[in-house]
Tab-separated table of C-alpha atoms and ligand atoms in Angstrom:
chain	number	residue	atom	x	y	z
A	1	MET	CA	11.956	-27.395	-2.415
A	2	SER	CA	11.051	-24.224	-0.556
A	3	CYS	CA	7.860	-24.366	1.462
A	4	PHE	CA	7.345	-20.732	0.719
A	5	PRO	CA	5.145	-19.487	-2.041
A	6	THR	CA	7.138	-16.294	-2.606
A	7	PRO	CA	10.653	-14.927	-2.567
A	8	GLY	CA	9.586	-12.740	0.368
A	9	PHE	CA	9.857	-15.321	3.156
A	10	ARG	CA	12.430	-18.025	3.966
A	11	TYR	CA	14.280	-19.777	6.751
A	12	VAL	CA	17.813	-18.454	7.320
A	13	ASP	CA	19.893	-20.261	9.949
A	14	GLY	CA	16.762	-21.958	11.243
A	15	ARG	CA	14.778	-18.799	11.692
A	16	MET	CA	12.054	-17.449	9.400
A	17	ARG	CA	12.663	-14.155	7.839
A	18	ALA	CA	10.718	-11.681	5.867
A	19	GLU	CA	13.398	-10.644	3.288
A	20	ASP	CA	16.379	-9.826	5.548
A	21	VAL	CA	14.350	-9.179	8.737
A	22	PRO	CA	13.876	-11.970	11.363
A	23	LEU	CA	10.167	-12.312	12.062
A	24	ALA	CA	10.957	-12.682	15.786
A	25	ALA	CA	12.419	-9.137	15.751
A	26	ILE	CA	9.040	-7.836	14.384
A	27	ALA	CA	7.027	-9.776	16.932
A	28	ALA	CA	9.226	-8.523	19.787
A	29	ALA	CA	8.863	-4.870	18.726
A	30	VAL	CA	5.184	-4.834	17.578
A	31	GLY	CA	3.594	-7.723	19.469
A	32	THR	CA	1.424	-10.396	17.881
A	33	PRO	CA	-0.785	-10.985	15.971
A	34	VAL	CA	0.663	-8.863	13.171
A	35	TYR	CA	0.505	-8.992	9.356
A	36	VAL	CA	3.858	-8.862	7.661
A	37	TYR	CA	4.239	-7.991	3.956
A	38	SER	CA	7.263	-8.326	1.732
A	39	SER	CA	8.016	-5.676	-0.892
A	40	ALA	CA	10.018	-8.205	-2.853
A	41	GLY	CA	6.951	-10.531	-2.872
A	42	LEU	CA	4.746	-7.774	-4.124
A	43	GLU	CA	7.256	-7.025	-6.913
A	44	ALA	CA	7.510	-10.675	-7.914
A	45	ASN	CA	3.771	-11.020	-8.131
A	46	TRP	CA	3.578	-7.866	-10.295
A	47	ARG	CA	6.351	-9.195	-12.573
A	48	ALA	CA	4.410	-12.429	-13.146
A	49	TYR	CA	1.755	-10.381	-14.875
A	50	ALA	CA	4.143	-8.049	-16.651
A	51	ASP	CA	6.211	-10.982	-18.019
A	52	ALA	CA	3.103	-12.887	-19.159
A	53	PHE	CA	1.946	-9.909	-21.278
A	54	ALA	CA	5.344	-8.879	-22.532
A	55	PRO	CA	5.241	-11.091	-25.592
A	56	TYR	CA	2.123	-9.276	-26.869
A	57	ARG	CA	3.795	-5.824	-26.815
A	58	ALA	CA	4.849	-4.541	-30.208
A	59	ALA	CA	8.590	-4.836	-30.805
A	60	ASP	CA	8.955	-1.017	-31.037
A	61	GLY	CA	7.750	-0.606	-27.432
A	62	ARG	CA	4.153	0.458	-28.363
A	63	ALA	CA	1.522	-1.788	-26.817
A	64	GLY	CA	0.632	-4.639	-29.240
A	65	PHE	CA	-2.640	-4.811	-27.340
A	66	GLN	CA	-2.819	-2.508	-24.398
A	67	VAL	CA	-3.385	-4.174	-20.986
A	68	ASP	CA	-3.875	-2.007	-18.013
A	69	LEU	CA	-3.494	-3.581	-14.571
A	70	CYS	CA	-5.890	-1.960	-12.126
A	71	TYR	CA	-5.119	-3.488	-8.691
A	72	ALA	CA	-8.290	-4.473	-6.823
A	73	LEU	CA	-7.846	-2.622	-3.549
A	74	LYS	CA	-10.391	-4.813	-1.808
A	75	ALA	CA	-7.591	-7.573	-1.480
A	76	ASN	CA	-5.362	-5.301	0.610
A	77	SER	CA	-5.944	-1.577	0.934
A	78	ASN	CA	-3.063	-0.648	3.073
A	79	LEU	CA	-1.702	2.649	1.755
A	80	ALA	CA	1.934	1.397	1.727
A	81	VAL	CA	0.972	-1.795	-0.201
A	82	ILE	CA	-1.029	0.319	-2.784
A	83	ARG	CA	1.837	2.739	-3.064
A	84	THR	CA	4.310	-0.097	-3.702
A	85	LEU	CA	2.057	-1.394	-6.480
A	86	ALA	CA	1.458	2.040	-7.812
A	87	GLY	CA	5.200	2.505	-8.086
A	88	LEU	CA	5.371	-0.574	-10.289
A	89	GLY	CA	2.632	0.881	-12.559
A	90	ALA	CA	-0.597	-0.330	-11.104
A	91	GLY	CA	-3.912	1.568	-11.578
A	92	ALA	CA	-6.754	0.731	-9.210
A	93	ASP	CA	-10.111	-1.010	-9.106
A	94	VAL	CA	-12.173	0.363	-6.313
A	95	VAL	CA	-15.619	-0.559	-4.948
A	96	SER	CA	-16.365	2.273	-2.532
A	97	ALA	CA	-15.647	5.938	-2.034
A	98	GLY	CA	-13.267	4.831	0.770
A	99	GLU	CA	-11.222	2.758	-1.533
A	100	MET	CA	-11.245	5.501	-4.153
A	101	ARG	CA	-9.847	7.948	-1.583
A	102	ARG	CA	-7.153	5.459	-0.593
A	103	ALA	CA	-6.161	4.975	-4.265
A	104	LEU	CA	-5.876	8.699	-4.724
A	105	ALA	CA	-4.056	9.183	-1.347
A	106	ALA	CA	-1.532	6.468	-2.454
A	107	GLY	CA	-0.757	8.441	-5.620
A	108	ILE	CA	-2.724	6.538	-8.223
A	109	PRO	CA	-3.852	9.026	-10.876
A	110	ALA	CA	-7.640	9.462	-11.111
A	111	ASP	CA	-7.596	8.567	-14.815
A	112	ARG	CA	-6.243	5.032	-13.808
A	113	ILE	CA	-9.137	4.251	-11.523
A	114	VAL	CA	-12.099	2.022	-12.315
A	115	PHE	CA	-15.078	2.010	-9.889
A	116	SER	CA	-16.863	-1.370	-9.764
A	117	GLY	CA	-19.614	-2.702	-7.377
A	118	VAL	CA	-23.222	-3.608	-7.441
A	119	GLY	CA	-24.502	-0.881	-5.036
A	120	LYS	CA	-22.873	2.488	-5.448
A	121	THR	CA	-24.629	5.348	-3.693
A	122	ARG	CA	-25.409	8.690	-5.373
A	123	GLU	CA	-22.713	10.200	-3.089
A	124	GLU	CA	-20.104	7.699	-4.406
A	125	MET	CA	-21.092	8.402	-7.970
A	126	ALA	CA	-20.700	12.191	-7.379
A	127	ALA	CA	-17.341	11.718	-5.711
A	128	ALA	CA	-16.182	9.587	-8.664
A	129	LEU	CA	-17.337	12.303	-11.125
A	130	ALA	CA	-15.667	14.975	-9.075
A	131	ALA	CA	-12.366	13.101	-8.981
A	132	GLY	CA	-12.505	12.510	-12.706
A	133	ILE	CA	-11.870	8.769	-12.606
A	134	HIS	CA	-11.264	6.731	-15.742
A	135	GLN	CA	-14.500	4.653	-15.719
A	136	ILE	CA	-17.541	3.420	-13.692
A	137	ASN	CA	-18.566	-0.177	-14.209
A	138	VAL	CA	-22.382	-0.171	-14.049
A	139	GLU	CA	-24.163	-3.312	-12.932
A	140	SER	CA	-27.893	-2.706	-13.337
A	141	LEU	CA	-30.621	-0.619	-15.143
A	142	PRO	CA	-31.499	1.352	-11.914
A	143	GLU	CA	-27.824	2.154	-11.421
A	144	LEU	CA	-27.663	3.395	-15.089
A	145	GLU	CA	-30.645	5.682	-14.561
A	146	THR	CA	-29.237	7.054	-11.191
A	147	LEU	CA	-25.772	7.612	-12.578
A	148	SER	CA	-27.233	9.485	-15.497
A	149	GLU	CA	-29.202	11.750	-13.184
A	150	VAL	CA	-26.154	12.408	-11.004
A	151	ALA	CA	-23.784	13.069	-13.907
A	152	ALA	CA	-26.238	15.255	-15.874
A	153	GLY	CA	-27.100	17.140	-12.682
A	154	LEU	CA	-23.453	17.969	-12.304
A	155	GLY	CA	-23.160	18.796	-15.981
A	156	ARG	CA	-20.660	16.053	-16.507
A	157	THR	CA	-20.437	12.949	-18.804
A	158	MET	CA	-19.090	9.750	-17.191
A	159	PRO	CA	-17.360	7.108	-19.327
A	160	ILE	CA	-18.943	3.780	-18.361
A	161	ALA	CA	-18.662	0.099	-19.004
A	162	ILE	CA	-21.555	-2.216	-18.339
A	163	ARG	CA	-20.738	-5.306	-16.429
A	164	VAL	CA	-22.473	-8.354	-17.883
A	165	ASN	CA	-23.293	-11.552	-16.204
A	166	PRO	CA	-22.192	-14.297	-18.745
A	167	ASP	CA	-23.693	-17.169	-16.729
A	168	VAL	CA	-20.281	-18.942	-16.496
A	169	ASP	CA	-19.443	-21.193	-13.541
A	170	ALA	CA	-15.938	-20.154	-12.373
A	171	GLN	CA	-15.516	-23.524	-10.491
A	172	THR	CA	-14.444	-21.788	-7.295
A	173	HIS	CA	-15.997	-21.507	-3.814
A	174	GLY	CA	-19.736	-20.649	-4.005
A	175	LYS	CA	-19.268	-17.497	-1.959
A	176	ILE	CA	-16.826	-16.027	-4.391
A	177	ALA	CA	-18.333	-17.136	-7.692
A	178	THR	CA	-19.977	-14.040	-9.266
A	179	GLY	CA	-20.764	-14.852	-12.970
A	180	ARG	CA	-23.666	-17.381	-12.701
A	181	LYS	CA	-27.129	-16.164	-13.501
A	182	GLU	CA	-28.266	-16.639	-9.909
A	183	ASP	CA	-25.488	-14.240	-8.706
A	184	LYS	CA	-26.332	-10.606	-7.973
A	185	PHE	CA	-23.647	-9.193	-10.210
A	186	GLY	CA	-23.898	-7.590	-13.677
A	187	ILE	CA	-26.668	-7.399	-16.266
A	188	ASP	CA	-27.585	-10.702	-17.912
A	189	LEU	CA	-25.869	-11.129	-21.272
A	190	SER	CA	-29.119	-11.445	-23.086
A	191	LEU	CA	-30.232	-8.056	-21.821
A	192	ALA	CA	-26.930	-6.315	-22.421
A	193	ARG	CA	-27.726	-4.829	-25.934
A	194	GLN	CA	-30.918	-3.162	-24.502
A	195	ALA	CA	-29.006	-1.773	-21.540
A	196	PHE	CA	-26.405	-0.275	-23.866
A	197	ALA	CA	-29.143	1.269	-26.108
A	198	ARG	CA	-30.615	2.821	-22.954
A	199	ALA	CA	-27.103	4.065	-21.774
A	200	LYS	CA	-26.655	5.700	-25.218
A	201	ALA	CA	-29.934	7.481	-24.922
A	202	LEU	CA	-29.394	8.783	-21.485
A	203	PRO	CA	-27.719	12.114	-20.753
A	204	GLY	CA	-24.422	12.113	-18.802
A	205	LEU	CA	-23.203	8.724	-19.887
A	206	ALA	CA	-20.657	7.692	-22.420
A	207	PRO	CA	-20.977	3.949	-22.869
A	208	VAL	CA	-17.362	2.931	-23.965
A	209	GLY	CA	-16.798	-0.449	-22.476
A	210	VAL	CA	-17.974	-3.895	-21.480
A	211	ALA	CA	-16.859	-5.550	-18.244
A	212	VAL	CA	-17.064	-9.063	-16.660
A	213	HIS	CA	-15.887	-10.707	-13.447
A	214	ILE	CA	-16.851	-14.276	-13.019
A	215	GLY	CA	-15.257	-14.945	-9.646
A	216	SER	CA	-12.130	-15.140	-7.553
A	217	GLN	CA	-9.525	-17.875	-6.813
A	218	LEU	CA	-9.662	-19.399	-10.297
A	219	LEU	CA	-6.800	-21.717	-10.922
A	220	LYS	CA	-7.636	-22.682	-14.542
A	221	ALA	CA	-7.890	-20.637	-17.710
A	222	THR	CA	-10.945	-22.442	-19.163
A	223	PRO	CA	-13.736	-20.505	-17.266
A	224	PHE	CA	-11.955	-17.214	-18.081
A	225	ARG	CA	-11.793	-18.252	-21.800
A	226	ASN	CA	-15.467	-19.061	-21.810
A	227	ALA	CA	-16.487	-15.678	-20.239
A	228	PHE	CA	-14.074	-13.687	-22.433
A	229	GLY	CA	-15.281	-15.375	-25.614
A	230	LYS	CA	-18.811	-14.422	-24.741
A	231	LEU	CA	-17.788	-10.834	-24.086
A	232	ALA	CA	-16.024	-10.594	-27.444
A	233	GLY	CA	-19.215	-11.688	-29.192
A	234	LEU	CA	-21.173	-8.989	-27.396
A	235	VAL	CA	-18.576	-6.301	-28.403
A	236	GLU	CA	-19.088	-7.233	-32.065
A	237	GLN	CA	-22.929	-7.056	-31.767
A	238	LEU	CA	-22.732	-3.717	-29.962
A	239	ARG	CA	-20.394	-2.224	-32.639
A	240	ALA	CA	-22.952	-3.422	-35.281
A	241	ASP	CA	-25.612	-1.669	-33.181
A	242	GLY	CA	-23.615	1.566	-33.503
A	243	ILE	CA	-22.083	1.661	-30.040
A	244	ALA	CA	-18.376	2.409	-30.106
A	245	ILE	CA	-16.897	-0.020	-27.593
A	246	ASP	CA	-13.132	0.477	-27.141
A	247	HIS	CA	-12.692	-0.664	-23.588
A	248	ILE	CA	-12.948	-4.150	-22.230
A	249	ASP	CA	-12.609	-4.987	-18.543
A	250	LEU	CA	-11.944	-8.621	-17.695
A	251	GLY	CA	-12.291	-8.458	-13.966
A	252	GLY	CA	-10.148	-10.042	-11.296
A	253	GLY	CA	-6.912	-12.048	-11.791
A	254	LEU	CA	-5.664	-15.524	-11.301
A	255	GLY	CA	-5.991	-17.535	-8.137
A	256	VAL	CA	-3.057	-18.542	-5.964
A	257	PRO	CA	-1.809	-21.816	-4.691
A	258	TYR	CA	-2.717	-21.929	-0.960
A	259	ARG	CA	-1.861	-25.644	-0.359
A	260	PRO	CA	1.613	-26.956	-0.982
A	261	ASP	CA	0.324	-29.335	-3.615
A	262	ASP	CA	-1.865	-26.758	-5.472
A	263	ALA	CA	-0.503	-26.268	-8.955
A	264	ALA	CA	0.596	-22.688	-9.656
A	265	PRO	CA	-1.710	-21.083	-12.197
A	266	ASP	CA	-0.255	-20.641	-15.698
A	267	TYR	CA	0.087	-16.947	-16.354
A	268	ALA	CA	1.181	-17.461	-19.908
A	269	ALA	CA	-1.992	-19.529	-20.631
A	270	TYR	CA	-4.062	-16.743	-19.070
A	271	ALA	CA	-2.412	-14.061	-21.164
A	272	ALA	CA	-2.814	-16.262	-24.290
A	273	ALA	CA	-6.483	-16.803	-23.560
A	274	ILE	CA	-7.037	-13.063	-23.250
A	275	HIS	CA	-5.136	-12.382	-26.484
A	276	GLU	CA	-6.961	-15.117	-28.360
A	277	THR	CA	-10.417	-14.146	-27.212
A	278	VAL	CA	-10.367	-10.362	-27.204
A	279	GLY	CA	-7.043	-9.365	-28.822
A	280	HIS	CA	-8.561	-8.857	-32.271
A	281	LEU	CA	-11.046	-6.309	-31.070
A	282	GLY	CA	-8.428	-3.507	-30.702
A	283	CYS	CA	-9.804	-2.565	-27.331
A	284	ARG	CA	-7.873	-1.285	-24.351
A	285	VAL	CA	-8.023	-4.181	-21.956
A	286	THR	CA	-8.280	-3.638	-18.100
A	287	LEU	CA	-7.574	-6.404	-15.630
A	288	GLU	CA	-8.442	-6.017	-11.964
A	289	PRO	CA	-6.178	-8.514	-10.167
A	290	GLY	CA	-6.252	-8.407	-6.354
A	291	ARG	CA	-5.395	-11.668	-4.624
A	292	SER	CA	-2.609	-12.721	-7.032
A	293	LEU	CA	-0.739	-9.434	-6.457
A	294	VAL	CA	-0.710	-9.629	-2.665
A	295	ALA	CA	-1.701	-12.981	-1.216
A	296	SER	CA	1.708	-14.734	-1.202
A	297	ALA	CA	3.463	-11.446	-0.309
A	298	GLY	CA	1.898	-11.453	3.211
A	299	LEU	CA	1.715	-13.674	6.313
A	300	LEU	CA	0.022	-13.442	9.632
A	301	LEU	CA	2.481	-13.769	12.477
A	302	THR	CA	1.079	-15.077	15.701
A	303	ARG	CA	2.131	-16.691	18.917
A	304	VAL	CA	0.995	-20.041	20.409
A	305	ASN	CA	-0.694	-19.195	23.583
A	306	PHE	CA	-1.365	-22.634	24.870
A	307	VAL	CA	-1.011	-26.198	23.733
A	308	LYS	CA	-4.090	-27.848	25.058
A	309	ASP	CA	-4.703	-31.570	25.099
A	310	GLY	CA	-8.370	-32.451	24.840
A	311	LEU	CA	-9.744	-36.020	25.155
A	312	ASP	CA	-10.032	-36.319	21.441
A	313	ARG	CA	-7.335	-33.996	20.045
A	314	ARG	CA	-4.641	-31.560	20.612
A	315	PHE	CA	-5.329	-27.844	20.235
A	316	LEU	CA	-2.775	-25.131	19.411
A	317	VAL	CA	-4.447	-21.975	20.812
A	318	LEU	CA	-3.070	-18.961	18.961
A	319	ASP	CA	-3.219	-15.254	19.863
A	320	ALA	CA	-4.662	-14.706	16.426
A	321	ALA	CA	-8.332	-15.346	15.814
A	322	MET	CA	-11.060	-15.288	13.208
A	323	ASN	CA	-11.395	-11.582	13.642
A	324	ASP	CA	-7.863	-11.107	12.297
A	325	LEU	CA	-8.077	-13.675	9.486
A	326	ILE	CA	-11.579	-14.829	8.692
A	327	ARG	CA	-10.906	-16.791	5.573
A	328	PRO	CA	-10.756	-20.242	7.143
A	329	SER	CA	-14.024	-19.683	9.075
A	330	LEU	CA	-15.812	-18.090	6.115
A	331	TYR	CA	-14.620	-20.133	3.156
A	332	ASP	CA	-13.031	-23.265	4.805
A	333	ALA	CA	-9.888	-21.753	3.374
A	334	TRP	CA	-6.419	-23.440	3.813
A	335	HIS	CA	-3.474	-21.452	5.037
A	336	THR	CA	-0.165	-23.217	5.445
A	337	ILE	CA	0.999	-22.814	9.017
A	338	LEU	CA	4.638	-22.976	9.791
A	339	PRO	CA	6.736	-22.463	13.011
A	340	VAL	CA	8.971	-19.439	12.877
A	341	GLU	CA	11.782	-21.541	14.235
A	342	GLU	CA	12.458	-24.168	11.518
A	343	PRO	CA	11.660	-27.672	12.753
A	344	ALA	CA	14.580	-30.084	12.821
A	345	ALA	CA	14.798	-32.203	9.637
A	346	GLY	CA	12.731	-35.313	10.123
A	347	SER	CA	10.607	-33.891	13.042
A	348	PRO	CA	7.615	-36.112	13.472
A	349	LEU	CA	4.345	-34.584	12.343
A	350	SER	CA	1.115	-35.082	14.369
A	351	PRO	CA	-2.404	-33.793	13.744
A	352	VAL	CA	-3.478	-30.735	15.701
A	353	ASP	CA	-6.404	-28.264	15.522
A	354	VAL	CA	-5.133	-24.750	15.241
A	355	VAL	CA	-7.545	-22.406	16.802
A	356	GLY	CA	-7.966	-18.815	18.073
A	357	PRO	CA	-9.262	-17.522	21.405
A	358	VAL	CA	-12.630	-16.266	20.156
A	359	CYS	CA	-15.688	-17.792	21.726
A	360	GLU	CA	-16.953	-19.745	18.750
A	361	SER	CA	-16.018	-23.197	17.498
A	362	GLY	CA	-15.764	-21.612	13.980
A	363	ASP	CA	-12.634	-19.706	15.240
A	364	THR	CA	-10.498	-22.481	13.786
A	365	PHE	CA	-7.678	-21.987	11.360
A	366	ALA	CA	-7.054	-25.688	10.588
A	367	LYS	CA	-8.395	-29.058	11.698
A	368	MET	CA	-6.283	-32.156	12.162
A	369	ARG	CA	-3.346	-30.399	10.448
A	370	PRO	CA	-0.113	-32.432	10.610
A	371	MET	CA	2.355	-30.179	12.484
A	372	PRO	CA	5.827	-30.609	13.998
A	373	PRO	CA	6.005	-30.231	17.822
A	374	VAL	CA	5.343	-26.546	18.677
A	375	ALA	CA	5.907	-25.215	22.250
A	376	PRO	CA	3.665	-22.698	23.999
A	377	GLY	CA	5.092	-19.220	23.409
A	378	ALA	CA	6.462	-20.186	19.998
A	379	LEU	CA	5.799	-17.963	16.947
A	380	VAL	CA	3.920	-19.427	13.980
A	381	ALA	CA	3.083	-17.911	10.582
A	382	LEU	CA	-0.024	-18.375	8.504
A	383	LEU	CA	1.177	-18.004	4.931
A	384	THR	CA	-0.428	-16.627	1.822
A	385	ALA	CA	-2.396	-14.198	3.987
A	386	GLY	CA	-1.610	-10.926	2.203
A	387	ALA	CA	-5.021	-10.899	0.404
A	388	TYR	CA	-8.403	-10.628	2.075
A	389	GLY	CA	-6.649	-10.819	5.416
A	390	ALA	CA	-6.143	-7.492	7.184
A	391	VAL	CA	-8.866	-5.933	5.064
A	392	MET	CA	-11.483	-8.327	6.406
A	393	ALA	CA	-10.299	-7.964	9.987
A	394	GLY	CA	-12.583	-6.696	12.738
A	395	THR	CA	-12.758	-6.206	16.396
A	396	TYR	CA	-14.988	-9.032	17.491
A	397	ASN	CA	-14.627	-9.944	21.227
A	398	SER	CA	-13.204	-6.399	21.639
A	399	ARG	CA	-9.911	-7.481	20.174
A	400	PRO	CA	-7.953	-4.540	18.696
A	401	LEU	CA	-7.526	-4.290	14.898
A	402	VAL	CA	-4.510	-6.256	13.811
A	403	PRO	CA	-1.490	-4.112	12.806
A	404	GLU	CA	0.500	-4.410	9.619
A	405	VAL	CA	4.211	-4.131	8.838
A	406	LEU	CA	5.890	-3.763	5.463
A	407	VAL	CA	9.466	-5.094	4.912
A	408	ARG	CA	11.951	-4.033	2.260
A	409	GLY	CA	15.315	-5.709	2.370
A	410	GLY	CA	16.679	-5.235	5.786
A	411	GLU	CA	14.220	-2.356	6.630
A	412	TRP	CA	10.736	-2.648	8.126
A	413	SER	CA	8.045	-0.298	9.030
A	414	VAL	CA	4.668	-0.400	10.853
A	415	VAL	CA	2.302	0.578	8.146
A	416	ARG	CA	-0.834	0.400	10.306
A	417	ARG	CA	-0.460	0.387	14.093
A	418	ARG	CA	-2.504	-1.434	16.560
A	419	PRO	CA	-5.117	0.909	18.026
A	420	SER	CA	-5.114	1.270	21.774
A	421	PHE	CA	-8.112	0.165	23.831
A	422	GLU	CA	-8.679	3.822	24.742
A	423	GLU	CA	-9.001	4.777	20.947
A	424	SER	CA	-11.625	2.093	20.494
A	425	LEU	CA	-13.659	3.329	23.540
A	426	ALA	CA	-13.356	6.899	22.319
A	427	LEU	CA	-15.541	6.031	19.293
A	428	GLU	CA	-18.479	5.318	21.593
A	429	GLN	CA	-20.531	7.478	23.956
A	430	THR	CA	-23.009	6.706	26.602
A	431	PRO	CA	-26.359	8.553	26.113
A	432	GLY	CA	-27.302	10.956	28.911
A	433	TRP	CA	-30.372	8.790	29.971
A	434	LEU	CA	-28.122	5.986	31.125
A	435	SER	CA	-26.995	6.320	34.646
A	436	PRO	CA	-23.205	6.590	35.136
A	437	PRO	CA	-21.550	3.250	35.013
A	438	VAL	CA	-20.742	1.494	38.273
A	439	GLY	CA	-17.495	2.839	39.605
A	440	ALA	CA	-17.667	6.162	37.703
B	501	LIG	N1	-12.939	-7.113	-9.722
B	501	LIG	C1	-14.100	-7.382	-9.122
B	501	LIG	C2	-15.320	-6.720	-9.660
B	501	LIG	C3	-14.276	-8.196	-7.942
B	501	LIG	O1	-15.410	-8.406	-7.447
B	501	LIG	C4	-12.989	-8.851	-7.432
B	501	LIG	C5	-13.116	-9.724	-6.291
B	501	LIG	C6	-11.805	-8.542	-8.054
B	501	LIG	C7	-11.797	-7.708	-9.187
B	501	LIG	C8	-10.508	-9.116	-7.538
B	501	LIG	O2	-10.490	-10.458	-7.766
B	501	LIG	P1	-9.179	-11.343	-7.482
B	501	LIG	O3	-8.100	-10.909	-8.444
B	501	LIG	O4	-8.758	-10.928	-6.017
B	501	LIG	O5	-9.517	-12.769	-7.519
B	501	LIG	N2	-12.870	-12.402	0.287
B	501	LIG	C9	-12.697	-13.498	-0.683
B	501	LIG	C10	-12.514	-12.995	-2.091
B	501	LIG	C11	-13.515	-12.068	-2.607
B	501	LIG	C12	-13.402	-11.549	-3.970
B	501	LIG	C13	-14.359	-10.498	-4.350
B	501	LIG	N3	-14.185	-9.934	-5.598
B	501	LIG	C14	-11.596	-14.427	-0.227
B	501	LIG	O6	-10.930	-14.199	0.772
B	501	LIG	O7	-11.305	-15.455	-0.940
């Protein structure tokens, strides 16, 4: 069985490749750490959704029930990645003016963009109105009032969905569960009808949809089914109240298997849950998958700087750190770590801590991970890192922002380069009241 979660990466003649490109060649040319993405991996992930919903399309090619996939840019907003997904038919889910500009720059039509998020500014609302995007998902009464003012002030009407909080536990990590009543997201289900009545009365707003997003990295269909069922009930009530709901936005997509023994989520069961819970409403359905489209299509390529033997354990000190991939530090997330040179069959595994060079003990990618022998200077890959990897990277410890490479077949291209130290310094200036630095 392949240890790779995607068709994008594999060992060929004992060396790991991204499609047809040896990872060692990318490391030699670009340096490490570097994110490497596979176009074939992105396509395979897209196809998993397309295939799952295909049975629900009418035989004559018309949509049986129309499902729109709006890629959640927050997972990976590299322009080349967005453009690849746009080429496959993706719209966009954005949560800031910056993401909206990226979606537009990557060629996603404005009328396929949904704007989500709990704290949009007036400027962002005005930018969304000016761009003519498909829909804003509103998350609170103050946001409703503000958007009405901004839209009416510009003489425009904005189609909106109201995001409701269904109080459903997504059974995922607490930091990425978003649909419980104690979470900051959405308007409580019990207050939703009042919110819609208010939206209908306000100028500049066209309430056309309901939205929900209960969390990320869900591997089972049951919490989705619970939330979607509650939403369907709300649509029926709203229609009885005289509000013509014809859009329904079901939020982020499925989780991904990070560990080798995680069961792959069942896309067919997910599609069936959607069809069963909301299919009868005749609404246009929007999904906002992020992670599942990009996670397995990316890895973080890094070099072992030192192998350090402590009194208690052995450390592999990488040249990648928590500033490049924060998920293990922030969510105790697991990423499979493999040497780029395939270990000989039957190599003994011994437990090591895989760490970065940053000055915090939290800068740890894995603890007591069984690994084959890895020599200093060897390349290793942290798998399933295409989602919430590069986008969450920073420059802590004055480490340059990690670059990104996209592979397609035998071709590869740097799609975000590593900034130089001079470029980072050029963003800063020393105020005149500080004496010139020593040595200036
Ligand atoms: N729509 C909304 C409104 C969201 O808040 C999110 C994710 C998505 C869609 C996309 O969900 P996905 O398909 O990726 O599950 N940094 C965390 C994940 C944060 C997710 C935030 N919201 C991590 O690395 O696990």
